[in-house]
Amino acid sequence: QVQLVESGGGVVQPGRSLRLSCAASGFSFSNHVIHWVRQAPGKGLEWVALISYDGTSYYYADSVKGRFTISRDNSKNTLYLQMSSLTIEDTALYYCARAPYTSSWSPYFDYWGQGTLVTVSS
Amino acid sequence: QSVLTQPPSASGTPGQRVTISCSGSSSNVENYYVYWYQHFPGTAPKLLIYNNNQRPSGVPDRFSGSKSGTSASLAISGLRSEEEADYYCAAWDGSLSAALFGGGTKLTVL
């Protein structure tokens, strides 16, 4: 069955960096666009970034552009989110989510992970 | 302030029909597909509607989606207590080159 398992969350000080991972299994990882979505405490869902099936195209929310980098290793069936210059506003539960398409950027997510919590605090 | 605007709250009694709106613009809702998600905080969101009005397998036909111009709606008929959750619309924005979620609507079943 399709599984997405996030890891790498934790407590980090403002200004520091953190890398999240999303391990995929149960499907052909290299055939799907994958996204990161987050939810800050008491707030709604916020789209963060997406990466194409082959890793050559990516898009970011304005709130993270220039600070976050999405990447993937199709040989390891793993998605990454490198987060730098973290601020308190980046505190959130981070989900990876699979799109059913190879080439569409739509926020059409048929499978989600359970999330990994990032807390930015001094 | 989200680019996609949803009412922050909605409510209904069991068995009632409720609708949740999602207002956007020509950069997003009008020209791109709209998606709807049900979310219980701390758990993985669940896809309810894709491509404006299509239901994934396993989603009851009590859930329906529609779109007209720059607005979309999610309707839930025969409301059940277990459907008390947060509901989000989502769409791609061609001007921003970004995916967007609405601010979310907290549905209360009275």
PDB file of N, CA and C in Angstrom, chain A residues 20 34-40 44-51 58-70 79-83 86 89-97 107 109 112, chain B residues 92 97-101:
ATOM      1  N   LEU A  20      14.087  17.996   6.413  1.00  0.00           N
ATOM      2  CA  LEU A  20      13.037  16.998   6.540  1.00  0.00           C
ATOM      3  C   LEU A  20      13.161  15.970   5.426  1.00  0.00           C
ATOM      4  N   ILE A  34       5.473  15.466  -6.069  1.00  0.00           N
ATOM      5  CA  ILE A  34       5.304  15.406  -4.620  1.00  0.00           C
ATOM      6  C   ILE A  34       5.361  16.831  -4.056  1.00  0.00           C
ATOM      7  N   HIS A  35       4.554  17.071  -3.052  1.00  0.00           N
ATOM      8  CA  HIS A  35       4.451  18.388  -2.440  1.00  0.00           C
ATOM      9  C   HIS A  35       4.766  18.329  -0.947  1.00  0.00           C
ATOM     10  N   TRP A  36       5.107  19.474  -0.389  1.00  0.00           N
ATOM     11  CA  TRP A  36       5.129  19.688   1.057  1.00  0.00           C
ATOM     12  C   TRP A  36       4.012  20.670   1.399  1.00  0.00           C
ATOM     13  N   VAL A  37       3.288  20.340   2.456  1.00  0.00           N
ATOM     14  CA  VAL A  37       2.214  21.185   2.978  1.00  0.00           C
ATOM     15  C   VAL A  37       2.415  21.276   4.478  1.00  0.00           C
ATOM     16  N   ARG A  38       2.139  22.424   5.070  1.00  0.00           N
ATOM     17  CA  ARG A  38       2.330  22.560   6.507  1.00  0.00           C
ATOM     18  C   ARG A  38       1.093  23.147   7.172  1.00  0.00           C
ATOM     19  N   GLN A  39       1.016  22.933   8.482  1.00  0.00           N
ATOM     20  CA  GLN A  39      -0.043  23.534   9.277  1.00  0.00           C
ATOM     21  C   GLN A  39       0.553  24.047  10.583  1.00  0.00           C
ATOM     22  N   ALA A  40       0.572  25.344  10.726  1.00  0.00           N
ATOM     23  CA  ALA A  40       1.036  25.957  11.961  1.00  0.00           C
ATOM     24  C   ALA A  40      -0.015  25.761  13.055  1.00  0.00           C
ATOM     25  N   GLY A  44      -4.524  27.286   9.381  1.00  0.00           N
ATOM     26  CA  GLY A  44      -4.968  26.395   8.330  1.00  0.00           C
ATOM     27  C   GLY A  44      -3.831  25.740   7.577  1.00  0.00           C
ATOM     28  N   LEU A  45      -4.188  24.931   6.597  1.00  0.00           N
ATOM     29  CA  LEU A  45      -3.187  24.292   5.748  1.00  0.00           C
ATOM     30  C   LEU A  45      -2.523  25.339   4.867  1.00  0.00           C
ATOM     31  N   GLU A  46      -1.234  25.201   4.692  1.00  0.00           N
ATOM     32  CA  GLU A  46      -0.468  26.105   3.829  1.00  0.00           C
ATOM     33  C   GLU A  46       0.413  25.278   2.915  1.00  0.00           C
ATOM     34  N   TRP A  47       0.273  25.478   1.632  1.00  0.00           N
ATOM     35  CA  TRP A  47       1.141  24.810   0.664  1.00  0.00           C
ATOM     36  C   TRP A  47       2.534  25.413   0.762  1.00  0.00           C
ATOM     37  N   VAL A  48       3.558  24.541   0.684  1.00  0.00           N
ATOM     38  CA  VAL A  48       4.937  24.987   0.854  1.00  0.00           C
ATOM     39  C   VAL A  48       5.731  24.904  -0.443  1.00  0.00           C
ATOM     40  N   ALA A  49       5.714  23.726  -1.087  1.00  0.00           N
ATOM     41  CA  ALA A  49       6.549  23.543  -2.270  1.00  0.00           C
ATOM     42  C   ALA A  49       6.134  22.287  -3.009  1.00  0.00           C
ATOM     43  N   LEU A  50       6.527  22.217  -4.272  1.00  0.00           N
ATOM     44  CA  LEU A  50       6.342  21.000  -5.051  1.00  0.00           C
ATOM     45  C   LEU A  50       7.589  20.732  -5.878  1.00  0.00           C
ATOM     46  N   ILE A  51       7.742  19.478  -6.274  1.00  0.00           N
ATOM     47  CA  ILE A  51       8.852  19.094  -7.142  1.00  0.00           C
ATOM     48  C   ILE A  51       8.331  18.129  -8.189  1.00  0.00           C
ATOM     49  N   TYR A  58      10.487  22.899  -9.874  1.00  0.00           N
ATOM     50  CA  TYR A  58      10.019  23.079  -8.499  1.00  0.00           C
ATOM     51  C   TYR A  58       9.441  24.474  -8.344  1.00  0.00           C
ATOM     52  N   TYR A  59       8.510  24.556  -7.406  1.00  0.00           N
ATOM     53  CA  TYR A  59       7.862  25.825  -7.099  1.00  0.00           C
ATOM     54  C   TYR A  59       7.734  25.951  -5.589  1.00  0.00           C
ATOM     55  N   TYR A  60       7.716  27.195  -5.124  1.00  0.00           N
ATOM     56  CA  TYR A  60       7.677  27.459  -3.690  1.00  0.00           C
ATOM     57  C   TYR A  60       6.643  28.521  -3.355  1.00  0.00           C
ATOM     58  N   ALA A  61       6.115  28.420  -2.156  1.00  0.00           N
ATOM     59  CA  ALA A  61       5.291  29.507  -1.630  1.00  0.00           C
ATOM     60  C   ALA A  61       6.188  30.714  -1.371  1.00  0.00           C
ATOM     61  N   ASP A  62       5.642  31.887  -1.528  1.00  0.00           N
ATOM     62  CA  ASP A  62       6.423  33.103  -1.296  1.00  0.00           C
ATOM     63  C   ASP A  62       7.002  33.138   0.110  1.00  0.00           C
ATOM     64  N   SER A  63       6.289  32.552   1.064  1.00  0.00           N
ATOM     65  CA  SER A  63       6.711  32.607   2.469  1.00  0.00           C
ATOM     66  C   SER A  63       7.999  31.835   2.734  1.00  0.00           C
ATOM     67  N   VAL A  64       8.368  30.933   1.820  1.00  0.00           N
ATOM     68  CA  VAL A  64       9.574  30.119   2.044  1.00  0.00           C
ATOM     69  C   VAL A  64      10.596  30.276   0.927  1.00  0.00           C
ATOM     70  N   LYS A  65      10.232  30.998  -0.122  1.00  0.00           N
ATOM     71  CA  LYS A  65      11.129  31.137  -1.277  1.00  0.00           C
ATOM     72  C   LYS A  65      12.453  31.756  -0.864  1.00  0.00           C
ATOM     73  N   GLY A  66      13.525  31.149  -1.304  1.00  0.00           N
ATOM     74  CA  GLY A  66      14.856  31.637  -0.963  1.00  0.00           C
ATOM     75  C   GLY A  66      15.408  31.062   0.318  1.00  0.00           C
ATOM     76  N   ARG A  67      14.560  30.422   1.103  1.00  0.00           N
ATOM     77  CA  ARG A  67      15.013  29.830   2.378  1.00  0.00           C
ATOM     78  C   ARG A  67      14.904  28.307   2.373  1.00  0.00           C
ATOM     79  N   PHE A  68      13.889  27.783   1.688  1.00  0.00           N
ATOM     80  CA  PHE A  68      13.650  26.338   1.641  1.00  0.00           C
ATOM     81  C   PHE A  68      14.036  25.801   0.268  1.00  0.00           C
ATOM     82  N   THR A  69      14.527  24.565   0.254  1.00  0.00           N
ATOM     83  CA  THR A  69      14.862  23.893  -0.995  1.00  0.00           C
ATOM     84  C   THR A  69      14.263  22.498  -0.985  1.00  0.00           C
ATOM     85  N   ILE A  70      13.455  22.221  -1.992  1.00  0.00           N
ATOM     86  CA  ILE A  70      12.869  20.894  -2.132  1.00  0.00           C
ATOM     87  C   ILE A  70      13.728  20.084  -3.092  1.00  0.00           C
ATOM     88  N   LEU A  79      11.928  12.092  -0.589  1.00  0.00           N
ATOM     89  CA  LEU A  79      11.770  13.525  -0.819  1.00  0.00           C
ATOM     90  C   LEU A  79      12.417  14.265   0.346  1.00  0.00           C
ATOM     91  N   TYR A  80      12.947  15.442   0.059  1.00  0.00           N
ATOM     92  CA  TYR A  80      13.599  16.227   1.102  1.00  0.00           C
ATOM     93  C   TYR A  80      13.063  17.663   1.103  1.00  0.00           C
ATOM     94  N   LEU A  81      13.197  18.290   2.248  1.00  0.00           N
ATOM     95  CA  LEU A  81      12.964  19.723   2.352  1.00  0.00           C
ATOM     96  C   LEU A  81      14.063  20.297   3.239  1.00  0.00           C
ATOM     97  N   GLN A  82      14.980  21.019   2.611  1.00  0.00           N
ATOM     98  CA  GLN A  82      16.041  21.685   3.345  1.00  0.00           C
ATOM     99  C   GLN A  82      15.536  23.066   3.742  1.00  0.00           C
ATOM    100  N   MET A  83      15.481  23.295   5.029  1.00  0.00           N
ATOM    101  CA  MET A  83      14.947  24.556   5.542  1.00  0.00           C
ATOM    102  C   MET A  83      16.069  25.340   6.214  1.00  0.00           C
ATOM    103  N   LEU A  86      15.455  29.623   9.583  1.00  0.00           N
ATOM    104  CA  LEU A  86      14.126  29.354  10.149  1.00  0.00           C
ATOM    105  C   LEU A  86      13.682  30.460  11.089  1.00  0.00           C
ATOM    106  N   GLU A  89       7.720  31.657  12.700  1.00  0.00           N
ATOM    107  CA  GLU A  89       6.559  31.438  11.821  1.00  0.00           C
ATOM    108  C   GLU A  89       6.641  30.135  11.026  1.00  0.00           C
ATOM    109  N   ASP A  90       7.792  29.486  11.032  1.00  0.00           N
ATOM    110  CA  ASP A  90       7.932  28.203  10.345  1.00  0.00           C
ATOM    111  C   ASP A  90       7.543  27.032  11.239  1.00  0.00           C
ATOM    112  N   THR A  91       7.214  27.302  12.482  1.00  0.00           N
ATOM    113  CA  THR A  91       6.750  26.254  13.384  1.00  0.00           C
ATOM    114  C   THR A  91       5.455  25.662  12.842  1.00  0.00           C
ATOM    115  N   ALA A  92       5.454  24.372  12.599  1.00  0.00           N
ATOM    116  CA  ALA A  92       4.289  23.746  11.981  1.00  0.00           C
ATOM    117  C   ALA A  92       4.472  22.238  11.911  1.00  0.00           C
ATOM    118  N   LEU A  93       3.374  21.569  11.618  1.00  0.00           N
ATOM    119  CA  LEU A  93       3.398  20.157  11.255  1.00  0.00           C
ATOM    120  C   LEU A  93       3.563  20.111   9.741  1.00  0.00           C
ATOM    121  N   TYR A  94       4.606  19.446   9.281  1.00  0.00           N
ATOM    122  CA  TYR A  94       4.929  19.397   7.857  1.00  0.00           C
ATOM    123  C   TYR A  94       4.520  18.049   7.285  1.00  0.00           C
ATOM    124  N   TYR A  95       3.686  18.098   6.252  1.00  0.00           N
ATOM    125  CA  TYR A  95       3.226  16.904   5.567  1.00  0.00           C
ATOM    126  C   TYR A  95       3.864  16.817   4.174  1.00  0.00           C
ATOM    127  N   CYS A  96       4.196  15.614   3.744  1.00  0.00           N
ATOM    128  CA  CYS A  96       4.438  15.410   2.324  1.00  0.00           C
ATOM    129  C   CYS A  96       3.167  14.784   1.741  1.00  0.00           C
ATOM    130  N   ALA A  97       2.900  15.106   0.496  1.00  0.00           N
ATOM    131  CA  ALA A  97       1.666  14.658  -0.140  1.00  0.00           C
ATOM    132  C   ALA A  97       1.935  14.308  -1.594  1.00  0.00           C
ATOM    133  N   PRO A 107      -2.889  21.178  -6.812  1.00  0.00           N
ATOM    134  CA  PRO A 107      -2.880  20.690  -5.424  1.00  0.00           C
ATOM    135  C   PRO A 107      -3.868  19.544  -5.242  1.00  0.00           C
ATOM    136  N   PHE A 109      -3.998  15.957  -4.067  1.00  0.00           N
ATOM    137  CA  PHE A 109      -3.207  15.068  -3.234  1.00  0.00           C
ATOM    138  C   PHE A 109      -4.024  13.846  -2.880  1.00  0.00           C
ATOM    139  N   TRP A 112      -1.256  11.271   1.707  1.00  0.00           N
ATOM    140  CA  TRP A 112      -0.522  12.157   2.596  1.00  0.00           C
ATOM    141  C   TRP A 112       0.242  11.335   3.630  1.00  0.00           C
TER     142      TRP A 112
ATOM    143  N   TRP B  92      -4.597  25.742  -8.045  1.00  0.00           N
ATOM    144  CA  TRP B  92      -3.344  26.316  -8.537  1.00  0.00           C
ATOM    145  C   TRP B  92      -3.602  27.769  -8.930  1.00  0.00           C
ATOM    146  N   SER B  97       2.163  31.201  -9.680  1.00  0.00           N
ATOM    147  CA  SER B  97       2.867  29.920  -9.884  1.00  0.00           C
ATOM    148  C   SER B  97       3.023  29.216  -8.547  1.00  0.00           C
ATOM    149  N   ALA B  98       1.901  29.060  -7.897  1.00  0.00           N
ATOM    150  CA  ALA B  98       1.884  28.449  -6.569  1.00  0.00           C
ATOM    151  C   ALA B  98       0.538  27.785  -6.354  1.00  0.00           C
ATOM    152  N   ALA B  99       0.543  26.761  -5.536  1.00  0.00           N
ATOM    153  CA  ALA B  99      -0.712  26.153  -5.111  1.00  0.00           C
ATOM    154  C   ALA B  99      -1.233  26.930  -3.914  1.00  0.00           C
ATOM    155  N   LEU B 100      -2.537  26.986  -3.800  1.00  0.00           N
ATOM    156  CA  LEU B 100      -3.170  27.747  -2.730  1.00  0.00           C
ATOM    157  C   LEU B 100      -4.185  26.896  -2.002  1.00  0.00           C
ATOM    158  N   PHE B 101      -4.278  27.115  -0.697  1.00  0.00           N
ATOM    159  CA  PHE B 101      -5.382  26.598   0.086  1.00  0.00           C
ATOM    160  C   PHE B 101      -6.234  27.778   0.538  1.00  0.00           C
TER     161      PHE B 101
END
